[in-house]
PDB file of C-alpha atoms in Angstrom:
ATOM      1  CA  ASP A   1      25.714 -11.313 -14.728  1.00 82.00           C
ATOM      2  CA  SER A   2      24.055 -10.720 -18.106  1.00 86.00           C
ATOM      3  CA  GLY A   3      26.103  -7.624 -18.920  1.00 93.00           C
ATOM      4  CA  VAL A   4      22.971  -5.467 -19.062  1.00 96.00           C
ATOM      5  CA  THR A   5      22.847  -2.773 -16.402  1.00 97.00           C
ATOM      6  CA  GLN A   6      19.857  -0.861 -15.150  1.00 97.00           C
ATOM      7  CA  THR A   7      19.605   2.078 -12.801  1.00 97.00           C
ATOM      8  CA  PRO A   8      18.198   2.730 -10.351  1.00 97.00           C
ATOM      9  CA  LYS A   9      17.454  -0.603  -8.677  1.00 95.00           C
ATOM     10  CA  HIS A  10      14.599   0.812  -6.660  1.00 96.00           C
ATOM     11  CA  LEU A  11      12.488   3.907  -7.131  1.00 97.00           C
ATOM     12  CA  ILE A  12       9.760   5.158  -4.846  1.00 97.00           C
ATOM     13  CA  THR A  13       7.704   8.098  -5.982  1.00 97.00           C
ATOM     14  CA  ALA A  14       4.263   9.656  -5.725  1.00 97.00           C
ATOM     15  CA  THR A  15       1.315   9.635  -8.078  1.00 97.00           C
ATOM     16  CA  GLY A  16       1.500  12.280 -10.771  1.00 97.00           C
ATOM     17  CA  GLN A  17       5.288  12.332 -10.804  1.00 97.00           C
ATOM     18  CA  ARG A  18       7.684  11.550 -13.663  1.00 97.00           C
ATOM     19  CA  VAL A  19      10.639   9.182 -13.523  1.00 98.00           C
ATOM     20  CA  THR A  20      13.381   8.033 -15.879  1.00 98.00           C
ATOM     21  CA  LEU A  21      14.761   4.525 -15.935  1.00 98.00           C
ATOM     22  CA  ARG A  22      18.111   3.900 -17.541  1.00 98.00           C
ATOM     23  CA  CYS A  23      19.512   0.867 -19.305  1.00 98.00           C
ATOM     24  CA  SER A  24      22.928   0.067 -20.738  1.00 98.00           C
ATOM     25  CA  PRO A  25      22.931  -2.908 -23.099  1.00 96.00           C
ATOM     26  CA  ARG A  26      25.627  -5.549 -23.384  1.00 95.00           C
ATOM     27  CA  SER A  27      28.659  -4.421 -25.288  1.00 93.00           C
ATOM     28  CA  GLY A  28      27.975  -4.838 -29.000  1.00 89.00           C
ATOM     29  CA  ASP A  29      24.218  -5.308 -28.693  1.00 92.00           C
ATOM     30  CA  LEU A  30      22.240  -2.970 -30.904  1.00 92.00           C
ATOM     31  CA  SER A  31      18.707  -3.856 -29.826  1.00 92.00           C
ATOM     32  CA  VAL A  32      17.162  -2.785 -26.553  1.00 94.00           C
ATOM     33  CA  TYR A  33      13.798  -3.953 -25.281  1.00 94.00           C
ATOM     34  CA  TRP A  34      11.716  -2.736 -22.356  1.00 96.00           C
ATOM     35  CA  TYR A  35       9.347  -4.994 -20.438  1.00 94.00           C
ATOM     36  CA  GLN A  36       7.018  -4.413 -17.510  1.00 95.00           C
ATOM     37  CA  GLN A  37       6.338  -7.139 -14.978  1.00 93.00           C
ATOM     38  CA  SER A  38       3.392  -6.818 -12.642  1.00 89.00           C
ATOM     39  CA  LEU A  39       1.570  -9.394 -10.551  1.00 82.00           C
ATOM     40  CA  ASP A  40      -1.657  -9.199 -12.509  1.00 78.00           C
ATOM     41  CA  GLN A  41      -0.344  -8.706 -16.065  1.00 78.00           C
ATOM     42  CA  GLY A  42       2.810 -10.790 -15.964  1.00 85.00           C
ATOM     43  CA  LEU A  43       5.687  -9.829 -18.263  1.00 88.00           C
ATOM     44  CA  GLN A  44       4.564  -7.425 -20.954  1.00 91.00           C
ATOM     45  CA  PHE A  45       6.619  -6.092 -23.840  1.00 91.00           C
ATOM     46  CA  LEU A  46       6.626  -2.307 -23.987  1.00 94.00           C
ATOM     47  CA  ILE A  47       8.936  -1.150 -26.744  1.00 94.00           C
ATOM     48  CA  GLN A  48      12.044  -2.041 -28.757  1.00 92.00           C
ATOM     49  CA  TYR A  49      14.798   0.123 -30.182  1.00 93.00           C
ATOM     50  CA  TYR A  50      17.395  -0.925 -32.694  1.00 91.00           C
ATOM     51  CA  ASN A  51      20.442   1.236 -33.240  1.00 91.00           C
ATOM     52  CA  GLY A  52      18.630   4.366 -32.134  1.00 93.00           C
ATOM     53  CA  GLU A  53      15.399   3.780 -34.020  1.00 93.00           C
ATOM     54  CA  GLU A  54      12.087   2.586 -32.635  1.00 93.00           C
ATOM     55  CA  ARG A  55      11.457  -0.867 -34.061  1.00 89.00           C
ATOM     56  CA  ALA A  56       8.422  -2.322 -32.323  1.00 88.00           C
ATOM     57  CA  LYS A  57       5.796  -1.144 -29.903  1.00 90.00           C
ATOM     58  CA  GLY A  58       3.790  -3.226 -27.500  1.00 90.00           C
ATOM     59  CA  ASN A  59       1.370  -2.346 -24.746  1.00 82.00           C
ATOM     60  CA  ILE A  60       3.051   0.935 -23.921  1.00 92.00           C
ATOM     61  CA  LEU A  61       0.879   3.663 -22.493  1.00 93.00           C
ATOM     62  CA  GLU A  62       0.918   7.137 -24.026  1.00 95.00           C
ATOM     63  CA  ARG A  63       2.251   8.428 -20.684  1.00 96.00           C
ATOM     64  CA  PHE A  64       5.366   6.321 -21.266  1.00 97.00           C
ATOM     65  CA  SER A  65       8.083   7.038 -23.783  1.00 96.00           C
ATOM     66  CA  ALA A  66      11.552   5.738 -24.513  1.00 97.00           C
ATOM     67  CA  GLN A  67      14.588   6.556 -26.556  1.00 97.00           C
ATOM     68  CA  GLN A  68      17.927   5.029 -27.449  1.00 97.00           C
ATOM     69  CA  PHE A  69      20.939   7.282 -27.604  1.00 97.00           C
ATOM     70  CA  PRO A  70      23.942   7.191 -29.984  1.00 96.00           C
ATOM     71  CA  ASP A  71      25.978   5.303 -27.369  1.00 95.00           C
ATOM     72  CA  LEU A  72      23.125   2.725 -27.411  1.00 95.00           C
ATOM     73  CA  HIS A  73      21.993   3.219 -23.847  1.00 97.00           C
ATOM     74  CA  SER A  74      18.264   3.632 -23.477  1.00 98.00           C
ATOM     75  CA  GLU A  75      15.930   5.507 -21.183  1.00 98.00           C
ATOM     76  CA  LEU A  76      12.313   4.794 -20.357  1.00 98.00           C
ATOM     77  CA  ASN A  77      10.345   7.802 -19.223  1.00 98.00           C
ATOM     78  CA  LEU A  78       7.202   7.299 -17.194  1.00 97.00           C
ATOM     79  CA  SER A  79       5.032  10.339 -16.511  1.00 97.00           C
ATOM     80  CA  SER A  80       1.803  11.174 -14.686  1.00 97.00           C
ATOM     81  CA  LEU A  81       2.422   8.076 -12.639  1.00 97.00           C
ATOM     82  CA  GLU A  82      -0.478   6.100 -11.246  1.00 96.00           C
ATOM     83  CA  LEU A  83      -0.628   3.478  -8.518  1.00 96.00           C
ATOM     84  CA  GLY A  84      -1.060   0.815 -11.172  1.00 94.00           C
ATOM     85  CA  ASP A  85       2.317   1.656 -12.706  1.00 96.00           C
ATOM     86  CA  SER A  86       4.041   0.049  -9.736  1.00 96.00           C
ATOM     87  CA  ALA A  87       5.944  -2.859 -11.233  1.00 95.00           C
ATOM     88  CA  LEU A  88       9.330  -4.265 -12.124  1.00 96.00           C
ATOM     89  CA  TYR A  89      10.700  -2.745 -15.314  1.00 97.00           C
ATOM     90  CA  PHE A  90      13.221  -4.795 -17.217  1.00 96.00           C
ATOM     91  CA  CYS A  91      15.501  -3.878 -20.014  1.00 96.00           C
ATOM     92  CA  ALA A  92      16.900  -6.538 -22.315  1.00 94.00           C
ATOM     93  CA  SER A  93      19.362  -6.413 -25.168  1.00 94.00           C
ATOM     94  CA  SER A  94      20.247  -8.600 -28.101  1.00 90.00           C
ATOM     95  CA  VAL A  95      22.904  -8.596 -30.767  1.00 83.00           C
ATOM     96  CA  ALA A  96      20.857  -7.420 -33.682  1.00 66.00           C
ATOM     97  CA  ALA A  97      17.422  -7.167 -35.111  1.00 58.00           C
ATOM     98  CA  THR A  98      17.245  -9.821 -37.774  1.00 56.00           C
ATOM     99  CA  SER A  99      13.904  -9.208 -39.307  1.00 54.00           C
ATOM    100  CA  GLY A 100      11.428 -11.826 -38.222  1.00 51.00           C
ATOM    101  CA  ARG A 101      13.920 -13.861 -36.212  1.00 57.00           C
ATOM    102  CA  THR A 102      14.654 -13.242 -32.577  1.00 64.00           C
ATOM    103  CA  ASP A 103      18.057 -13.605 -30.998  1.00 77.00           C
ATOM    104  CA  THR A 104      18.566 -14.454 -27.377  1.00 85.00           C
ATOM    105  CA  GLN A 105      17.609 -11.516 -25.212  1.00 89.00           C
ATOM    106  CA  TYR A 106      19.724 -10.807 -22.146  1.00 91.00           C
ATOM    107  CA  PHE A 107      17.905  -9.173 -19.281  1.00 93.00           C
ATOM    108  CA  GLY A 108      19.079  -6.610 -16.787  1.00 95.00           C
ATOM    109  CA  PRO A 109      18.344  -6.901 -13.057  1.00 94.00           C
ATOM    110  CA  GLY A 110      15.338  -4.602 -13.319  1.00 95.00           C
ATOM    111  CA  THR A 111      14.120  -1.428 -11.660  1.00 97.00           C
ATOM    112  CA  ARG A 112      11.439  -1.838  -9.019  1.00 96.00           C
ATOM    113  CA  LEU A 113       9.101   1.129  -9.222  1.00 97.00           C
ATOM    114  CA  THR A 114       6.744   1.830  -6.354  1.00 97.00           C
ATOM    115  CA  VAL A 115       4.164   4.567  -6.798  1.00 97.00           C
ATOM    116  CA  LEU A 116       2.578   5.740  -3.549  1.00 96.00           C
TER     117      LEU A 116
ATOM    118  CA  SER B   1      -2.768 -11.328 -24.398  1.00 43.00           C
ATOM    119  CA  GLN B   2      -0.222 -13.947 -23.428  1.00 47.00           C
ATOM    120  CA  GLN B   3       1.147 -16.031 -26.280  1.00 59.00           C
ATOM    121  CA  GLY B   4       2.610 -18.717 -24.072  1.00 66.00           C
ATOM    122  CA  GLU B   5       0.888 -20.484 -21.226  1.00 78.00           C
ATOM    123  CA  GLU B   6       2.917 -22.591 -18.833  1.00 81.00           C
ATOM    124  CA  ASP B   7       1.596 -25.604 -17.073  1.00 83.00           C
ATOM    125  CA  PRO B   8       1.533 -26.293 -14.196  1.00 90.00           C
ATOM    126  CA  GLN B   9       1.367 -22.904 -12.504  1.00 90.00           C
ATOM    127  CA  ALA B  10       3.227 -24.301  -9.516  1.00 94.00           C
ATOM    128  CA  LEU B  11       5.299 -27.430  -8.968  1.00 95.00           C
ATOM    129  CA  SER B  12       6.849 -28.722  -5.758  1.00 96.00           C
ATOM    130  CA  ILE B  13       9.323 -31.603  -5.814  1.00 96.00           C
ATOM    131  CA  GLN B  14      12.120 -33.133  -3.756  1.00 97.00           C
ATOM    132  CA  GLU B  15      15.773 -32.646  -4.518  1.00 97.00           C
ATOM    133  CA  GLY B  16      17.017 -35.235  -6.976  1.00 97.00           C
ATOM    134  CA  GLU B  17      13.683 -35.606  -8.736  1.00 97.00           C
ATOM    135  CA  ASN B  18      13.035 -34.457 -12.279  1.00 97.00           C
ATOM    136  CA  ALA B  19      10.839 -31.439 -12.987  1.00 97.00           C
ATOM    137  CA  THR B  20       8.824 -31.071 -16.165  1.00 96.00           C
ATOM    138  CA  MET B  21       7.151 -27.840 -17.218  1.00 95.00           C
ATOM    139  CA  ASN B  22       5.032 -27.364 -20.291  1.00 95.00           C
ATOM    140  CA  CYS B  23       4.320 -24.383 -22.471  1.00 93.00           C
ATOM    141  CA  SER B  24       1.636 -23.927 -25.094  1.00 93.00           C
ATOM    142  CA  TYR B  25       1.418 -21.081 -27.547  1.00 91.00           C
ATOM    143  CA  LYS B  26      -1.035 -19.856 -30.123  1.00 88.00           C
ATOM    144  CA  THR B  27       0.637 -18.688 -33.326  1.00 86.00           C
ATOM    145  CA  SER B  28       3.447 -19.883 -35.575  1.00 88.00           C
ATOM    146  CA  ILE B  29       6.822 -18.974 -34.147  1.00 87.00           C
ATOM    147  CA  ASN B  30      10.433 -18.532 -35.197  1.00 86.00           C
ATOM    148  CA  ASN B  31      11.801 -19.821 -31.929  1.00 89.00           C
ATOM    149  CA  LEU B  32      10.936 -20.454 -28.319  1.00 92.00           C
ATOM    150  CA  GLN B  33      13.061 -19.532 -25.336  1.00 93.00           C
ATOM    151  CA  TRP B  34      13.009 -20.551 -21.692  1.00 95.00           C
ATOM    152  CA  TYR B  35      14.004 -18.188 -18.926  1.00 95.00           C
ATOM    153  CA  ARG B  36      14.418 -18.552 -15.181  1.00 96.00           C
ATOM    154  CA  GLN B  37      13.649 -15.865 -12.650  1.00 94.00           C
ATOM    155  CA  ASN B  38      14.573 -15.993  -9.007  1.00 91.00           C
ATOM    156  CA  SER B  39      12.138 -14.102  -6.822  1.00 84.00           C
ATOM    157  CA  GLY B  40      12.089 -10.435  -7.796  1.00 76.00           C
ATOM    158  CA  ARG B  41      15.315 -10.717  -9.750  1.00 84.00           C
ATOM    159  CA  GLY B  42      16.184 -10.466 -13.430  1.00 87.00           C
ATOM    160  CA  LEU B  43      15.475 -13.136 -15.989  1.00 92.00           C
ATOM    161  CA  VAL B  44      18.224 -15.558 -16.862  1.00 93.00           C
ATOM    162  CA  HIS B  45      18.220 -17.064 -20.331  1.00 93.00           C
ATOM    163  CA  LEU B  46      18.311 -20.862 -20.245  1.00 95.00           C
ATOM    164  CA  ILE B  47      17.878 -22.143 -23.755  1.00 95.00           C
ATOM    165  CA  LEU B  48      16.601 -21.183 -27.200  1.00 93.00           C
ATOM    166  CA  ILE B  49      15.072 -23.708 -29.570  1.00 94.00           C
ATOM    167  CA  ARG B  50      14.307 -22.794 -33.149  1.00 91.00           C
ATOM    168  CA  SER B  51      11.116 -23.820 -34.912  1.00 91.00           C
ATOM    169  CA  ASN B  52      12.971 -26.347 -37.082  1.00 93.00           C
ATOM    170  CA  GLU B  53      14.483 -28.091 -34.038  1.00 95.00           C
ATOM    171  CA  ARG B  54      12.704 -30.754 -32.020  1.00 97.00           C
ATOM    172  CA  GLU B  55      14.952 -31.215 -29.022  1.00 97.00           C
ATOM    173  CA  LYS B  56      17.819 -29.423 -27.379  1.00 96.00           C
ATOM    174  CA  HIS B  57      19.990 -30.151 -24.362  1.00 96.00           C
ATOM    175  CA  SER B  58      22.011 -27.916 -22.095  1.00 95.00           C
ATOM    176  CA  GLY B  59      23.508 -29.520 -19.009  1.00 96.00           C
ATOM    177  CA  ARG B  60      20.625 -30.816 -16.896  1.00 97.00           C
ATOM    178  CA  LEU B  61      18.075 -29.108 -19.133  1.00 97.00           C
ATOM    179  CA  ARG B  62      16.219 -30.764 -21.956  1.00 98.00           C
ATOM    180  CA  VAL B  63      13.771 -28.821 -24.109  1.00 98.00           C
ATOM    181  CA  THR B  64      11.437 -30.267 -26.688  1.00 97.00           C
ATOM    182  CA  LEU B  65       9.365 -28.434 -29.238  1.00 97.00           C
ATOM    183  CA  ASP B  66       6.339 -29.755 -31.083  1.00 96.00           C
ATOM    184  CA  THR B  67       5.250 -27.140 -33.605  1.00 94.00           C
ATOM    185  CA  SER B  68       2.292 -29.230 -34.749  1.00 95.00           C
ATOM    186  CA  LYS B  69       0.865 -29.085 -31.235  1.00 95.00           C
ATOM    187  CA  LYS B  70       2.264 -25.620 -30.566  1.00 94.00           C
ATOM    188  CA  SER B  71       3.834 -26.806 -27.357  1.00 95.00           C
ATOM    189  CA  SER B  72       7.180 -27.127 -25.646  1.00 96.00           C
ATOM    190  CA  SER B  73       8.429 -28.799 -22.523  1.00 97.00           C
ATOM    191  CA  LEU B  74      11.343 -28.057 -20.229  1.00 97.00           C
ATOM    192  CA  LEU B  75      12.789 -30.942 -18.252  1.00 98.00           C
ATOM    193  CA  ILE B  76      15.208 -30.319 -15.410  1.00 97.00           C
ATOM    194  CA  THR B  77      16.865 -33.541 -14.334  1.00 97.00           C
ATOM    195  CA  ALA B  78      18.270 -34.302 -10.883  1.00 97.00           C
ATOM    196  CA  SER B  79      16.867 -31.078  -9.486  1.00 97.00           C
ATOM    197  CA  ARG B  80      18.631 -29.093  -6.788  1.00 96.00           C
ATOM    198  CA  ALA B  81      17.345 -26.627  -4.199  1.00 96.00           C
ATOM    199  CA  ALA B  82      19.078 -23.900  -6.226  1.00 95.00           C
ATOM    200  CA  ASP B  83      16.702 -24.633  -9.126  1.00 97.00           C
ATOM    201  CA  THR B  84      13.889 -23.116  -7.092  1.00 97.00           C
ATOM    202  CA  ALA B  85      12.624 -20.260  -9.261  1.00 96.00           C
ATOM    203  CA  SER B  86       9.921 -19.283 -11.721  1.00 95.00           C
ATOM    204  CA  TYR B  87      10.346 -20.556 -15.258  1.00 96.00           C
ATOM    205  CA  PHE B  88       8.932 -18.741 -18.276  1.00 94.00           C
ATOM    206  CA  CYS B  89       8.626 -19.656 -21.896  1.00 94.00           C
ATOM    207  CA  ALA B  90       8.810 -16.846 -24.417  1.00 92.00           C
ATOM    208  CA  THR B  91       7.986 -16.863 -28.093  1.00 90.00           C
ATOM    209  CA  ASP B  92       8.308 -14.549 -31.019  1.00 83.00           C
ATOM    210  CA  ARG B  93       5.621 -14.608 -33.652  1.00 76.00           C
ATOM    211  CA  LYS B  94       6.623 -15.668 -37.143  1.00 72.00           C
ATOM    212  CA  GLY B  95       6.380 -12.643 -39.420  1.00 69.00           C
ATOM    213  CA  GLY B  96       6.186 -10.349 -36.446  1.00 66.00           C
ATOM    214  CA  SER B  97       8.777  -8.233 -34.687  1.00 66.00           C
ATOM    215  CA  GLU B  98      11.547  -9.518 -32.453  1.00 68.00           C
ATOM    216  CA  LYS B  99       9.600  -8.863 -29.280  1.00 78.00           C
ATOM    217  CA  LEU B 100       9.122 -11.775 -26.920  1.00 84.00           C
ATOM    218  CA  VAL B 101       5.742 -12.748 -25.571  1.00 86.00           C
ATOM    219  CA  PHE B 102       5.942 -14.429 -22.194  1.00 89.00           C
ATOM    220  CA  GLY B 103       3.686 -16.860 -20.434  1.00 86.00           C
ATOM    221  CA  LYS B 104       2.763 -16.412 -16.788  1.00 86.00           C
ATOM    222  CA  GLY B 105       5.364 -18.900 -15.652  1.00 91.00           C
ATOM    223  CA  THR B 106       5.683 -22.033 -13.572  1.00 94.00           C
ATOM    224  CA  LYS B 107       6.817 -21.557  -9.998  1.00 94.00           C
ATOM    225  CA  LEU B 108       9.126 -24.457  -9.150  1.00 97.00           C
ATOM    226  CA  THR B 109      10.017 -25.285  -5.560  1.00 96.00           C
ATOM    227  CA  VAL B 110      12.692 -27.894  -4.949  1.00 97.00           C
ATOM    228  CA  ASN B 111      12.669 -29.072  -1.360  1.00 96.00           C
ATOM    229  CA  PRO B 112      15.990 -30.187   0.142  1.00 91.00           C
TER     230      PRO B 112
END
């Protein structure tokens, strides 16, 4: 158990819908990262938050957004869902954002999103 | 685009044998990490090696890093059926953010 929790574990929805994925980082971790894992694209970095502020952005679509709340939990919002958004979405956390130097990232169990 | 590329894509061995997986990357890095993922599950951190380190051990795991060749290897000794999983290397780019860039992974099957 990494100490990172994600809810829900599974989500089945229809195209055009909007969903919210939730992540609670390990106690004391200030950085939260979101990754998408699909069969064709592999593991792709989406976005990072550090202590409530957006820190880095990856291949995140404009239909997707995220935020980190004062209690450090984070939510990833996916809207106008398409079939191709079906994937595993992982959240990871690390102790701190030391500029230019990555700490170990601890991954949650993931949310499996299926868009029908 | 993927920063790390693992080789081979798939590896099948017998229990007790050693398994070696390789990872190549493209840019200068701060560190390189190896993760394991059981089918459809979360990623488990195995080991982190910094760019100024050449070799690191953790239990049955041995990781080497050659920054001149931009490559790393993960050796699992005396493999067990429970080691069956996909193994990913992940790098962070020197001067970049803390995000990790993952390779596509090596799928290891250890046959009992």
